mmCIF file of C-alpha atoms in Angstrom:
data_model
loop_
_atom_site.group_PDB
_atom_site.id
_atom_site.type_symbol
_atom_site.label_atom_id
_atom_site.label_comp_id
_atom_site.label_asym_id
_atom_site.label_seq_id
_atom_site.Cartn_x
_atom_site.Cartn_y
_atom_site.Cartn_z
ATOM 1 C CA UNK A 117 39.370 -42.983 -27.011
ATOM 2 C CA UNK A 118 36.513 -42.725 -24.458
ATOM 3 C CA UNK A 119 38.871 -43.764 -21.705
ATOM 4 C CA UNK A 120 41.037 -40.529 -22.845
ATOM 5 C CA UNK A 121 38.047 -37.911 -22.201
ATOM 6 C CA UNK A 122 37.305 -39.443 -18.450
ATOM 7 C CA UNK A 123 41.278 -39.151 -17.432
ATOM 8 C CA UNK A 124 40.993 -34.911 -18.693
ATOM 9 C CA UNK A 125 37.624 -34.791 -17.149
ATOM 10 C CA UNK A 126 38.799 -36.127 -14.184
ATOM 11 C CA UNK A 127 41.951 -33.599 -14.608
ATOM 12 C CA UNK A 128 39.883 -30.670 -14.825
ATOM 13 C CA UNK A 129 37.915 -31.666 -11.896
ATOM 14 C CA UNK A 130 40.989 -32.398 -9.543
ATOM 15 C CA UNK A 131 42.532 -28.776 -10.765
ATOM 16 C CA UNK A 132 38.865 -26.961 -9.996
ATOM 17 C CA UNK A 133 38.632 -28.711 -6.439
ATOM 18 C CA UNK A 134 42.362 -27.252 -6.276
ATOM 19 C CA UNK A 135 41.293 -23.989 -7.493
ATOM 20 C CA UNK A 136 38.142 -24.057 -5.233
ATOM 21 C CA UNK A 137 40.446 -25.114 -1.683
ATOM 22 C CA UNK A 138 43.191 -22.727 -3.013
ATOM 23 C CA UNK A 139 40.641 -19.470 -2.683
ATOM 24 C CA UNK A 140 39.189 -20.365 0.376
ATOM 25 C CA UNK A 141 42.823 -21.246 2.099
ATOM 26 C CA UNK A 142 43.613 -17.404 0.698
ATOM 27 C CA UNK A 143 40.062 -16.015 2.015
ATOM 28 C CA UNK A 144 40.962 -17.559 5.731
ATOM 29 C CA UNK A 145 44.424 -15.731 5.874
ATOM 30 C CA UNK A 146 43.309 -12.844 4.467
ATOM 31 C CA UNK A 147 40.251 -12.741 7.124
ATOM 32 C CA UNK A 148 42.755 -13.749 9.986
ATOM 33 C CA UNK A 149 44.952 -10.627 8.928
ATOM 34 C CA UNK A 150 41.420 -8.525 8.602
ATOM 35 C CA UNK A 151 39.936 -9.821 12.237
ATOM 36 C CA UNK A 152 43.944 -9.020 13.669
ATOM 37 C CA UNK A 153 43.384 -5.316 11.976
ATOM 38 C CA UNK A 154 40.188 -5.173 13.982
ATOM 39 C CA UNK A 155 41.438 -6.368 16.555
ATOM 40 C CA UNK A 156 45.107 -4.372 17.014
ATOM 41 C CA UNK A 157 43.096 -1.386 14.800
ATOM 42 C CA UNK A 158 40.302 -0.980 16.132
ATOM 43 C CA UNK A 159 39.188 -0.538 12.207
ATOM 44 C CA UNK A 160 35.818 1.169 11.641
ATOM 45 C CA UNK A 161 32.546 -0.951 9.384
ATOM 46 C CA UNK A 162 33.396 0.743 6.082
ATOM 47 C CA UNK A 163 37.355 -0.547 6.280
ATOM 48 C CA UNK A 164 36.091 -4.112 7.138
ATOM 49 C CA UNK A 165 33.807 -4.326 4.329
ATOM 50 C CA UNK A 166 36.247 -3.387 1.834
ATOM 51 C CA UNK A 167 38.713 -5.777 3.883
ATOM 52 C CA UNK A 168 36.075 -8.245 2.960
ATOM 53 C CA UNK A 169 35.801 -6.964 -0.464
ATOM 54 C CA UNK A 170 39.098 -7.268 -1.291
ATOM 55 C CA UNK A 171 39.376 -10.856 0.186
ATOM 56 C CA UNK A 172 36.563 -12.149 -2.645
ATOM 57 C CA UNK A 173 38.647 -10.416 -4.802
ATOM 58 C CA UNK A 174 42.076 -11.411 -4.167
ATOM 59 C CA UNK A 175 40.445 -15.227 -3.602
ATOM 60 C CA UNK A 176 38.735 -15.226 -6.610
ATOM 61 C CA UNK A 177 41.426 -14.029 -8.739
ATOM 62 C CA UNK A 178 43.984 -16.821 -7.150
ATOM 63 C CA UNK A 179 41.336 -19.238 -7.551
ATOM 64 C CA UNK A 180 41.207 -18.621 -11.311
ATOM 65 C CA UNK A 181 44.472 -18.061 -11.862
ATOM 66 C CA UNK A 182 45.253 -21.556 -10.174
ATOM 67 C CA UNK A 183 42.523 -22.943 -12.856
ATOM 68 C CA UNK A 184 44.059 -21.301 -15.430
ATOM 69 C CA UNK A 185 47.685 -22.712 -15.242
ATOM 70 C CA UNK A 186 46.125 -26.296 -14.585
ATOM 71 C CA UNK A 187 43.895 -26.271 -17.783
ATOM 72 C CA UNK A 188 45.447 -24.675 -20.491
ATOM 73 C CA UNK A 189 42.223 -24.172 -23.107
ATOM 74 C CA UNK A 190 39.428 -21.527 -22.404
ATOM 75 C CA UNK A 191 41.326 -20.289 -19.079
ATOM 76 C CA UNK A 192 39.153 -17.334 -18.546
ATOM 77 C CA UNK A 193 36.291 -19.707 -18.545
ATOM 78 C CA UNK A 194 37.584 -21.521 -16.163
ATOM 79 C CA UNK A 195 38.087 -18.924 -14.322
ATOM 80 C CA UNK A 196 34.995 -17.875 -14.332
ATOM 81 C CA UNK A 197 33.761 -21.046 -13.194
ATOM 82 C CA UNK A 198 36.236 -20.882 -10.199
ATOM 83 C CA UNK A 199 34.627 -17.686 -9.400
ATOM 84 C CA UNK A 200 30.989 -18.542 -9.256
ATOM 85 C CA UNK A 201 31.572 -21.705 -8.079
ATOM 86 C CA UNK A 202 33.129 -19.639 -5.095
ATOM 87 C CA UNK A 203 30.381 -17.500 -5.296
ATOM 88 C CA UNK A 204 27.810 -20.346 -4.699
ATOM 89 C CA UNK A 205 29.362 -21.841 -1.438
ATOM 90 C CA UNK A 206 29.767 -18.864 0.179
ATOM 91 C CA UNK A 207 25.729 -18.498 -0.527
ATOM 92 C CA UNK A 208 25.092 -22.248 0.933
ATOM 93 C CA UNK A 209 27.166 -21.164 3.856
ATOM 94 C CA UNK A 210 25.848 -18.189 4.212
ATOM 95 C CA UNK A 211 22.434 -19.701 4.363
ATOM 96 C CA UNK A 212 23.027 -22.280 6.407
ATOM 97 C CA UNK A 213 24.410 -20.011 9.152
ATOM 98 C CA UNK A 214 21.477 -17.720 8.617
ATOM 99 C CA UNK A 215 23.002 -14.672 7.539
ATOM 100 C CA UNK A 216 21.236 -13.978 3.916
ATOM 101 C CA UNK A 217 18.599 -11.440 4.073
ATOM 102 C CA UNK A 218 16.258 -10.496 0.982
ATOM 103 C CA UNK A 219 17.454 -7.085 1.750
ATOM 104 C CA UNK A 220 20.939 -7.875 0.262
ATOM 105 C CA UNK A 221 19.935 -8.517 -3.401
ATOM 106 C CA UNK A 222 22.140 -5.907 -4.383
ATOM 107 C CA UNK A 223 25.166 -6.744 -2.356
ATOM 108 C CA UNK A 224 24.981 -10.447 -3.448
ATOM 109 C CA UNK A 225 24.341 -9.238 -7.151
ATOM 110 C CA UNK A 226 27.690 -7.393 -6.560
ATOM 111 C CA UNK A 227 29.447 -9.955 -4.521
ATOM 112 C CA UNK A 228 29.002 -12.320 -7.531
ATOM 113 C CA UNK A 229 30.199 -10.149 -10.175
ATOM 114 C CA UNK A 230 33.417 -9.478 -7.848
ATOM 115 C CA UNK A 231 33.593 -13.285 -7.447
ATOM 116 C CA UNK A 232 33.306 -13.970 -11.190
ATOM 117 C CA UNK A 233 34.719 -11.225 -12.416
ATOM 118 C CA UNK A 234 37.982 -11.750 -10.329
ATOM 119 C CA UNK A 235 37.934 -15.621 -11.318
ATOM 120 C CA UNK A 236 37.989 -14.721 -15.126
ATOM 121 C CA UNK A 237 40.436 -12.257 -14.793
ATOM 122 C CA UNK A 238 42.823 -14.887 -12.801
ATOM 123 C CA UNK A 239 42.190 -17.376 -15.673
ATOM 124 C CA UNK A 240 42.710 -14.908 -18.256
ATOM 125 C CA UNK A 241 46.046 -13.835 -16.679
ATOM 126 C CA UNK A 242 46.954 -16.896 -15.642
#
């Protein structure tokens, strides 16, 4: 019975690490196509922050969405998981490369909830 639970724990963690490399393949094309805007563009700051925007959003919803199809019970959850588990390493990279200030509490505060909001709404749609 026991050796049941490990094989669908070790499921859901395979389908999460998919989830988790699925939104950050989508967040590098979708921030090659933004830094080829800039580039051929010659976009403005307020169009590349919501170009980032909308990749946390996009990524986070396929993440989600890619946890919700692989785990069929409590998909929003999962979801939501995705999402702030996508959240949190873009923080530890963030920090590692030095670009978190204390000044952005606000923007991170909103960051996450686009992150785990978009998550849950790919699991729930999912």
């Amino acid at each position: 019975m026991n050796n049941g639970k490990a094989v669908q724990t070790k499921k859901k963690g395979a389908v999460c690490m998919a989830a988790l490399l699925t939104s950050y393949f989508m967040t590098a094309v979708m921030l090659l196509i933004l830094a080829l805007l800039l580039y051929k563009m010659n976009l403005d700051e307020s169009k590349v922050a919501a170009g980032i925007l909308i990749t946390y959003i996009v990524s986070g919803f396929t993440g989600g969405f890619v946890a919700g199809k692989g785990i069929a019970s409590k998909k929003y959850l999962w979801g939501l998981g995705v999402g702030m588990l996508y959240f949190l390493i873009l923080i530890c990279v963030s920090a590692v490369s030095g670009r978190i200030l204390l000044q952005e509490g606000l923007h991170l505060f909103t960051t996450m909830i686009l992150c785990a909001g978009s998550g849950m709404m790919g699991g729930m749609l999912s």
